[in-house]
PDB file of C-alpha atoms and ligand atoms in Angstrom:
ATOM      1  CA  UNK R1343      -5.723  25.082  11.615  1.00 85.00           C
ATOM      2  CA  UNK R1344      -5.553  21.560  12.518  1.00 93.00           C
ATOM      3  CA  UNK R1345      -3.488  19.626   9.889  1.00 96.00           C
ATOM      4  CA  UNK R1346      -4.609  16.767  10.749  1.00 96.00           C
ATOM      5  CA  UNK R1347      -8.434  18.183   9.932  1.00 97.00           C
ATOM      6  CA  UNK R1348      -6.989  19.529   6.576  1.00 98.00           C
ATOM      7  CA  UNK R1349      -4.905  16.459   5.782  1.00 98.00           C
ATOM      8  CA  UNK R1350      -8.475  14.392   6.085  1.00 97.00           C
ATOM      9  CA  UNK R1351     -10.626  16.990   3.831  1.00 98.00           C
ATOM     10  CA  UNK R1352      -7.820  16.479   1.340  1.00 98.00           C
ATOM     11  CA  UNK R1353      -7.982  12.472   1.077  1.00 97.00           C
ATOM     12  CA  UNK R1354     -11.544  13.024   0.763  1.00 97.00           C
ATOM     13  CA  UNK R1355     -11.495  14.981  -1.436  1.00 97.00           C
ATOM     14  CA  UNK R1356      -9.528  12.622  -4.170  1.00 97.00           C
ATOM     15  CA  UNK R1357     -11.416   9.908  -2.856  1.00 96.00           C
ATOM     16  CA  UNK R1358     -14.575  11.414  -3.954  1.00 95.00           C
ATOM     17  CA  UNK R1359     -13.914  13.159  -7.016  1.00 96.00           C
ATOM     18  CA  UNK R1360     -10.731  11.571  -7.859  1.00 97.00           C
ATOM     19  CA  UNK R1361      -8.922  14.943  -7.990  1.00 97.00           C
ATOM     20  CA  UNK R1362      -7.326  17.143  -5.343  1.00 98.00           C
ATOM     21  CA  UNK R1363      -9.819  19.803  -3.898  1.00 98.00           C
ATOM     22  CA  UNK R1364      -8.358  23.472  -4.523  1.00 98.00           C
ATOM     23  CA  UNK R1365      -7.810  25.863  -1.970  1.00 98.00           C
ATOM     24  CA  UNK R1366     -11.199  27.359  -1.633  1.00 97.00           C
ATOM     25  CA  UNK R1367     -12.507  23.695  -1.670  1.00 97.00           C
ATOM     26  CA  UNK R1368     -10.707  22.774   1.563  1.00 98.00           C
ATOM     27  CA  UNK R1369     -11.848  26.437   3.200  1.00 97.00           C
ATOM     28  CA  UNK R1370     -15.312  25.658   2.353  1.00 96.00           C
ATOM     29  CA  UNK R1371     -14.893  22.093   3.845  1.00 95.00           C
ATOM     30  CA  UNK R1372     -13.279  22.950   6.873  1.00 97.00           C
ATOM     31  CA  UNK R1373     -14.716  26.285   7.490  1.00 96.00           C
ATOM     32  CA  UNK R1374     -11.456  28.034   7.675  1.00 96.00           C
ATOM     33  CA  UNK R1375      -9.619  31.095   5.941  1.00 97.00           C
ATOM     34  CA  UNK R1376      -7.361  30.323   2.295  1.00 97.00           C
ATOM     35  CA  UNK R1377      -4.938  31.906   4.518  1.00 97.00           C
ATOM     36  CA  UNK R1378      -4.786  29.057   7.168  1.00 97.00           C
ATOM     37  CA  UNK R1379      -5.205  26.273   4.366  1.00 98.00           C
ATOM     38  CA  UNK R1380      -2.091  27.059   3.017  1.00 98.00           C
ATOM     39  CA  UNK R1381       0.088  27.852   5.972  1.00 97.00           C
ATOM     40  CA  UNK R1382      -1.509  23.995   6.944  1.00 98.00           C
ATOM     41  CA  UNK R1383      -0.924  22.647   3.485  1.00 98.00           C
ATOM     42  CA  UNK R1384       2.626  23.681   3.717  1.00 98.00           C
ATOM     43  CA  UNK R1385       3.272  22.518   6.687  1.00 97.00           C
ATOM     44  CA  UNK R1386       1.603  19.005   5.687  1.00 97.00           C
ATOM     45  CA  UNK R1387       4.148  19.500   2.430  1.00 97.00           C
ATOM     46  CA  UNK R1388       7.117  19.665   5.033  1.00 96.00           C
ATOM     47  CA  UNK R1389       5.779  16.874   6.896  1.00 94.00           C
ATOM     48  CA  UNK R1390       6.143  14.742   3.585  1.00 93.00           C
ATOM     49  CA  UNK R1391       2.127  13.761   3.918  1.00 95.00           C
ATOM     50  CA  UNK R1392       1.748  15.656   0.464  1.00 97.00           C
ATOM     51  CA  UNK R1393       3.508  17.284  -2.544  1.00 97.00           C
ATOM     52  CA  UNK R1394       2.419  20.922  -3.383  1.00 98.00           C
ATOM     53  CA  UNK R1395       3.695  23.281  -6.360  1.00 97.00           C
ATOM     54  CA  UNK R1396       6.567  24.877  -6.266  1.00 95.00           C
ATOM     55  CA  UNK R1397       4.416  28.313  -5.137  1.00 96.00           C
ATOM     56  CA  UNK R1398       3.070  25.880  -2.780  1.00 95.00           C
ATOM     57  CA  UNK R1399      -0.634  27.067  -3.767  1.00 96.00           C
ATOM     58  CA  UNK R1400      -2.402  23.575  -5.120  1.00 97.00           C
ATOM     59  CA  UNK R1401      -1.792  19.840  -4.328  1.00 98.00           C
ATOM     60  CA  UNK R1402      -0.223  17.939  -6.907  1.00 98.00           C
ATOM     61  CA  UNK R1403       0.275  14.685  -5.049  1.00 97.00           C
ATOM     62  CA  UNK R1404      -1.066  12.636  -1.559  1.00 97.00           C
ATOM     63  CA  UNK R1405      -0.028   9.392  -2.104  1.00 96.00           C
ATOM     64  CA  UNK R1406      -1.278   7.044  -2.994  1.00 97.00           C
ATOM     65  CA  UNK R1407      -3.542  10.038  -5.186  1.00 98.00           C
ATOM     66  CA  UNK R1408      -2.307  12.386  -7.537  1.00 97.00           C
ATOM     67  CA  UNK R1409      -3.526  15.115  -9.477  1.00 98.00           C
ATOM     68  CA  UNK R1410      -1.347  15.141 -12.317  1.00 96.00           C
ATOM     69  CA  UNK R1411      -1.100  12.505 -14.500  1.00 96.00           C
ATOM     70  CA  UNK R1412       2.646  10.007 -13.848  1.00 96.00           C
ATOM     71  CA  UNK R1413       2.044   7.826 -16.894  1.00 96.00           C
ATOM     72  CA  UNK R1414      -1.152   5.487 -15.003  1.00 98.00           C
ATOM     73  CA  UNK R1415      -5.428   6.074 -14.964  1.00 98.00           C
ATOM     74  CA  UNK R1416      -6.875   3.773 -12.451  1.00 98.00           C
ATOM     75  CA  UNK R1417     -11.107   3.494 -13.245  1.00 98.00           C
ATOM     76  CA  UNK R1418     -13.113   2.633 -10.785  1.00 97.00           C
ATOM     77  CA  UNK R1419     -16.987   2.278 -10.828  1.00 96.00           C
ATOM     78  CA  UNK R1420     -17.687   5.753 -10.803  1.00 94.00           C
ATOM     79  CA  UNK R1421     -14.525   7.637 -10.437  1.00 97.00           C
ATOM     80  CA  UNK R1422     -11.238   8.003 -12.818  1.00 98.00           C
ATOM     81  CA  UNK R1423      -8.259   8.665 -10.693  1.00 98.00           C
ATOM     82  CA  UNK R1424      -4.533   9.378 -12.136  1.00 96.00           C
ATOM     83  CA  UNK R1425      -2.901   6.472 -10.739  1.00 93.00           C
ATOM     84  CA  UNK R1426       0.321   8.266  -9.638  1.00 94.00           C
ATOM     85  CA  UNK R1427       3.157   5.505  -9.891  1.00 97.00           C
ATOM     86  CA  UNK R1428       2.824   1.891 -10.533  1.00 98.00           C
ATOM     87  CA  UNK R1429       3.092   1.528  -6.584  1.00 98.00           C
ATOM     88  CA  UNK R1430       0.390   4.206  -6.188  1.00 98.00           C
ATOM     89  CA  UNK R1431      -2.034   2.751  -8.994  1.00 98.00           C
ATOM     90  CA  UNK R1432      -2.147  -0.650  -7.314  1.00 98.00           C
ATOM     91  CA  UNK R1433      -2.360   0.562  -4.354  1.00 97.00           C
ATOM     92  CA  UNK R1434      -5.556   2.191  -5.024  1.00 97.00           C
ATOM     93  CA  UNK R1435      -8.289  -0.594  -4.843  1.00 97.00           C
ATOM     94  CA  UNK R1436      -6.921  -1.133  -1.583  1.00 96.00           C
ATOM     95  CA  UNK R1437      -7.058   1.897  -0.173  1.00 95.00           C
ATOM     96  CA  UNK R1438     -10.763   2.841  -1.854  1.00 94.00           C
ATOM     97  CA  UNK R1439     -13.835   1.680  -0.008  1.00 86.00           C
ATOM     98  CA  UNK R1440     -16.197   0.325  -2.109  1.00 91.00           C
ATOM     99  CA  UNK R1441     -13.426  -0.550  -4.829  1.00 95.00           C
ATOM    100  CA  UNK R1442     -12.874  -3.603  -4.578  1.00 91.00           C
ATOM    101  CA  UNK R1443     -11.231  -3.545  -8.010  1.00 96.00           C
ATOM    102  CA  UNK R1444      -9.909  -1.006 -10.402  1.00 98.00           C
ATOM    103  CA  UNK R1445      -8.740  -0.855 -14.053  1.00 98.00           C
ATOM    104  CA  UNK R1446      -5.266   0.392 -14.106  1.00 98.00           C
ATOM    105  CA  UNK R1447      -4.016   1.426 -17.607  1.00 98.00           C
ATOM    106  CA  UNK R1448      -0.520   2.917 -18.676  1.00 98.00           C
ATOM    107  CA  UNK R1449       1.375   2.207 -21.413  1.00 98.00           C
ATOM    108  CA  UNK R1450       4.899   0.850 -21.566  1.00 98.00           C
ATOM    109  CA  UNK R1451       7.604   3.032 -21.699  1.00 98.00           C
ATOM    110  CA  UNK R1452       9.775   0.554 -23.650  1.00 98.00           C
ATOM    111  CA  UNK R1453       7.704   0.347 -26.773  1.00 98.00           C
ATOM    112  CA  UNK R1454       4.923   2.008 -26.321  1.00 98.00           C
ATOM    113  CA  UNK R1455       2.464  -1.181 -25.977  1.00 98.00           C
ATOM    114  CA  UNK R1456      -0.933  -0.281 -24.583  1.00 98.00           C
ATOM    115  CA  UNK R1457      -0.926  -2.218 -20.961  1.00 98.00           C
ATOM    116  CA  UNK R1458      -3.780  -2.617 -18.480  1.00 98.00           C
ATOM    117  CA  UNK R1459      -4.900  -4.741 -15.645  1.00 98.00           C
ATOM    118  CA  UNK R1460      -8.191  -5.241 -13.143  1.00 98.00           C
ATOM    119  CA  UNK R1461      -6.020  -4.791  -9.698  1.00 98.00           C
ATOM    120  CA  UNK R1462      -7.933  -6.653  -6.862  1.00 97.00           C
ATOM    121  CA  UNK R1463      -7.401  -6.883  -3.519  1.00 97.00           C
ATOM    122  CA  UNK R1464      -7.533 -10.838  -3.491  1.00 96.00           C
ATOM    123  CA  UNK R1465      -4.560 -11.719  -5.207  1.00 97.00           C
ATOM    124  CA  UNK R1466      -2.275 -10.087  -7.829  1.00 97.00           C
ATOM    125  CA  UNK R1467      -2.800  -9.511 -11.672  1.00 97.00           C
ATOM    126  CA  UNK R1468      -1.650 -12.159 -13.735  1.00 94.00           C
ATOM    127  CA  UNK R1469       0.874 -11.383 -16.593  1.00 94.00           C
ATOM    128  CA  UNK R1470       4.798 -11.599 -16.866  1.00 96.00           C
ATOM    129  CA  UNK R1471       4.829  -8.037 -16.838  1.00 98.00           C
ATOM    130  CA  UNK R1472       7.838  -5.803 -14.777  1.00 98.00           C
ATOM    131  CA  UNK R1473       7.613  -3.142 -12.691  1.00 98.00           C
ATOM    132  CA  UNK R1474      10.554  -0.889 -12.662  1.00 98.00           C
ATOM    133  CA  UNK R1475      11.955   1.453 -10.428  1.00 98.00           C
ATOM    134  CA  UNK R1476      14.707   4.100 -10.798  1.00 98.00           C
ATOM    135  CA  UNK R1477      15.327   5.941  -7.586  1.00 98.00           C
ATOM    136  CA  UNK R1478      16.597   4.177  -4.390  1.00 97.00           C
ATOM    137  CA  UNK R1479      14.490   4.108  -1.805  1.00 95.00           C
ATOM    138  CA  UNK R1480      16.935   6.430   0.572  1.00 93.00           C
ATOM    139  CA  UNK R1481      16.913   9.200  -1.719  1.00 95.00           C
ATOM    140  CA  UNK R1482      13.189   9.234  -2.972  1.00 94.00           C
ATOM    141  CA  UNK R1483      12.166  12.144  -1.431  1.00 93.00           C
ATOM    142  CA  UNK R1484      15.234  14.220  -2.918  1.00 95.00           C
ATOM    143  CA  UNK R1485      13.006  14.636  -6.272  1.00 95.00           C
ATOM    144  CA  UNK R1486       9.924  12.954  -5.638  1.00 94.00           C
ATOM    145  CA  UNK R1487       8.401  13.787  -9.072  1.00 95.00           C
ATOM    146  CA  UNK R1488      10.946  12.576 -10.763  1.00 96.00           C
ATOM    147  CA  UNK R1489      11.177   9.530  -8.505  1.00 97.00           C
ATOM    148  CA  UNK R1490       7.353   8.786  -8.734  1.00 96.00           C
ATOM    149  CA  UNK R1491       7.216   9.172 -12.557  1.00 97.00           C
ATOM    150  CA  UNK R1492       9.850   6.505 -12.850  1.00 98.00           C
ATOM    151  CA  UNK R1493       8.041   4.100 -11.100  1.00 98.00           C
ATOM    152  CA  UNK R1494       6.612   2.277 -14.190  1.00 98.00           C
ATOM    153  CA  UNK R1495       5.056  -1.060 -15.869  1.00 98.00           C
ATOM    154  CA  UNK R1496       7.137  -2.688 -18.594  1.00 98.00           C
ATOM    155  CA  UNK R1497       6.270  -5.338 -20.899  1.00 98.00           C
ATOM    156  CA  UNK R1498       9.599  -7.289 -19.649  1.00 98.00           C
ATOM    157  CA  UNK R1499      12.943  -6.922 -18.419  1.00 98.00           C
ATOM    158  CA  UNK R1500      13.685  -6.354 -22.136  1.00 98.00           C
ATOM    159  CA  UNK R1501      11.663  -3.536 -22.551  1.00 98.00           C
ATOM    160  CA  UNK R1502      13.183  -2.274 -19.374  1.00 98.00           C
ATOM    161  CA  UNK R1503      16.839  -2.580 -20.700  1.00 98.00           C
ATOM    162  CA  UNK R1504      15.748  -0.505 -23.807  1.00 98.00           C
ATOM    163  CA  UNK R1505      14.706   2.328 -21.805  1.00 98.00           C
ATOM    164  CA  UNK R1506      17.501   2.501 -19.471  1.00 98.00           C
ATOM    165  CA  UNK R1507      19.368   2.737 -22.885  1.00 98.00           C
ATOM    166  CA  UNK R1508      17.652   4.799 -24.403  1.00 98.00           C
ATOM    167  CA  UNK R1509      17.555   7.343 -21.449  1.00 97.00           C
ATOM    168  CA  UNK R1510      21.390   6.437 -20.344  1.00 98.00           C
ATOM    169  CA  UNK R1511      20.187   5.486 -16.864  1.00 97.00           C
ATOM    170  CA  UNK R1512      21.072   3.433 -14.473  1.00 97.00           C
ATOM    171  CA  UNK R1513      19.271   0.296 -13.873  1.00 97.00           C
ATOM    172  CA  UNK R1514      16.921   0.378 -11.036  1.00 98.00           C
ATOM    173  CA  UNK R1515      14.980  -2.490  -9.185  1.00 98.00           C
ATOM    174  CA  UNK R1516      12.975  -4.796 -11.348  1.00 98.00           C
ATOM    175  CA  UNK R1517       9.789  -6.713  -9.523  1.00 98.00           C
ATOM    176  CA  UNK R1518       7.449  -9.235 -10.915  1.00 98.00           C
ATOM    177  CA  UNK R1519       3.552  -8.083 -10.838  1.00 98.00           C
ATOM    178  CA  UNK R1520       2.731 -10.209  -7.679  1.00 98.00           C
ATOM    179  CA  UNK R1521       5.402  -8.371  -5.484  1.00 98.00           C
ATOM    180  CA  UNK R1522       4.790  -4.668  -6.753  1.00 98.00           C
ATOM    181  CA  UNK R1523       0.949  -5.750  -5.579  1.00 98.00           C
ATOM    182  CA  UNK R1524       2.066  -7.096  -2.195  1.00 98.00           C
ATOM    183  CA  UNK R1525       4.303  -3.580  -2.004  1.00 98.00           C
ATOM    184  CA  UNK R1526       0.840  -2.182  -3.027  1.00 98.00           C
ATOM    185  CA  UNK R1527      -1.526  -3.772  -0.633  1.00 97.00           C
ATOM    186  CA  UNK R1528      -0.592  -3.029   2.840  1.00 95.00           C
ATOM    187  CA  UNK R1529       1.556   0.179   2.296  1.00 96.00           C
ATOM    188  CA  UNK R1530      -0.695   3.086   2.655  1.00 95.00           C
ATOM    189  CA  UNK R1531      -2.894   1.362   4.957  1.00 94.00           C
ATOM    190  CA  UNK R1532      -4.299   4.134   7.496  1.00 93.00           C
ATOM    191  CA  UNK R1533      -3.763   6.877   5.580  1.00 94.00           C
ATOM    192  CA  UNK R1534      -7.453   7.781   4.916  1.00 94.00           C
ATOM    193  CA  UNK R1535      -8.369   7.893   8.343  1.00 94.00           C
ATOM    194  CA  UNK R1536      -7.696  10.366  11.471  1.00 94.00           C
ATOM    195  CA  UNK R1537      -4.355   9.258  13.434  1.00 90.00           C
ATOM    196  CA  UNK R1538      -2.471   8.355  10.306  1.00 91.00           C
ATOM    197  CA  UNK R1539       1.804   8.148  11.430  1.00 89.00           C
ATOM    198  CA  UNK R1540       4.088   7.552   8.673  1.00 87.00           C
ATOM    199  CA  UNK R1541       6.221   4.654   9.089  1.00 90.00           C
ATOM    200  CA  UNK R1542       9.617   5.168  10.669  1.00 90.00           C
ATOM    201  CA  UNK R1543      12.850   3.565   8.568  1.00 89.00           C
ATOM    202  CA  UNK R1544      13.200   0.715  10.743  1.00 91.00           C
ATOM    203  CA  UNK R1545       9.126   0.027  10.346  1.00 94.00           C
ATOM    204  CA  UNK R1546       9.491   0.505   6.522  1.00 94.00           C
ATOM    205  CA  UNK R1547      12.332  -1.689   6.684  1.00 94.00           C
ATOM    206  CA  UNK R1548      10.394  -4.519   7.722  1.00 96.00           C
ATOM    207  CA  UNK R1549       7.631  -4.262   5.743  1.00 97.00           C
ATOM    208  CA  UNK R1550       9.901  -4.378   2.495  1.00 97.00           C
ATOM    209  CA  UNK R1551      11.585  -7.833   3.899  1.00 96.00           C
ATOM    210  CA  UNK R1552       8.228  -9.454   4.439  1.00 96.00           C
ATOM    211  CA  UNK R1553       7.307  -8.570   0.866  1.00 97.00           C
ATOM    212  CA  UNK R1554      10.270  -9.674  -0.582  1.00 95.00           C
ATOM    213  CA  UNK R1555      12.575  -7.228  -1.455  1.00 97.00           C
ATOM    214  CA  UNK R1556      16.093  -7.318  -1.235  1.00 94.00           C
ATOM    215  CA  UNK R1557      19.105  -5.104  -0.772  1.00 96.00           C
ATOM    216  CA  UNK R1558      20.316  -1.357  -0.570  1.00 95.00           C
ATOM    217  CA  UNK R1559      17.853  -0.114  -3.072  1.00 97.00           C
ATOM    218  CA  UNK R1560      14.883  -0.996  -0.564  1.00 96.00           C
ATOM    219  CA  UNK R1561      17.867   0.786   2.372  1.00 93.00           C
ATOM    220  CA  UNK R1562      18.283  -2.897   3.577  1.00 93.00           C
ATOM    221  CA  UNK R1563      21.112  -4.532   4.023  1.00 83.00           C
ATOM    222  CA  UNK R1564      23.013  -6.587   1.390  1.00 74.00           C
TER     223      UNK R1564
HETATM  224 ZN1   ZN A2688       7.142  -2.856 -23.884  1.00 54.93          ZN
HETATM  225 ZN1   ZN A2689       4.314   7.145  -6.332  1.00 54.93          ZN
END
């Protein structure tokens, strides 16, 4: 099996349908025994390109895509994606050929209020909404679930403050819409075509300075 092959088939597959093709999907695609998709979708799960089940038998996330839902839809002219995490949602128009903009919906955690926004790839949403993030950036991949469900919209920094109460959590990093979308815009770039490398620290590192993020939460220095 070659994973790169399989780690294509499953990209298109949420690009085209907006959900992750199953097992026999990606056999039928690629011509190749369940057997060998799911030794390759394992080893794509070890290689931190996707998130599988814990019987490692169906695709739950490749980000920026996920197939269950993380608190965010993101509609595009044809297709209705879950948006995955606030950084995944906006990430998504541009990522998506021939989506130049998509409706991303979620609703606060906060208070509940009913939140949306047309995410562009020309410049970002409008609004004095936050974006709010609970797990550090150095241990994200330690529960990524939990770390990409916590990746949410807000009202405000109020609405933030209530849910950190509520939950007794501890606060996070708080961005303004324009800098979640310039996390967004550049991030995943790549990743739906053949040769795709993940970024190394150093790499990542970089790219969160020239967006504008600060400190040990992003693993940069103070
Ligand atoms: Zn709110
Ligand atoms: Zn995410």
């Amino acid at each position: 099996m070659d994973v790169e092959k399989l780690r294509l088939a499953v990209y298109a597959g949420f690009t085209e349908t907006g959900r992750a093709p199953a097992v026999p999907d990606l056999s039928d695609r690629l011509n190749a025994g369940e057997a060998d998709v799911l030794s390759g979708l394992r080893a794509l799960h070890r290689g931190r390109h996707l998130v599988l089940n814990v019987t490692g038998t169906r695709v739950l996330i490749a980000h920026p895509f996920s197939d269950v839902p993380l608190g965010f839809s993101a509609m595009g002219r044809d297709t209705l994606w879950w948006g995955g995490c606030a950084w995944d949602a906006f990430a998504l128009p541009h990522l998506l050929p021939g989506e130049p903009e998509v409706l991303v919906a979620t609703r606060c955690p906060g208070c509940g209020a009913a939140l949306a926004w047309n995410v562009g790839t020309d410049a970002p949403p409008e609004g004095g909404h936050v974006a709010h993030f609970l797990v550090p950036v150095p241990r994200m991949w330690d529960d990524v679930m939990r770390t990409c469900g916590n990746q949410r919209l807000y009202c405000g920094e109020r609405c933030v403050t209530d849910w950190l109460e509520r939950r007794g959590e501890t606060p996070g990093y708080t961005m303004d819409l324009g800098t979640l979308w310039r996390l967004a815009a550049h991030w995943y770039e790549g990743r739906l075509e053949a040769g795709y490398r993940r970024r190394e620290p150093a790499e990542a590192a970089a790219y969160f300075t020239q967006v504008g993020l600060t400190g040990p939460f992003w693993g940069l220095e103070d």
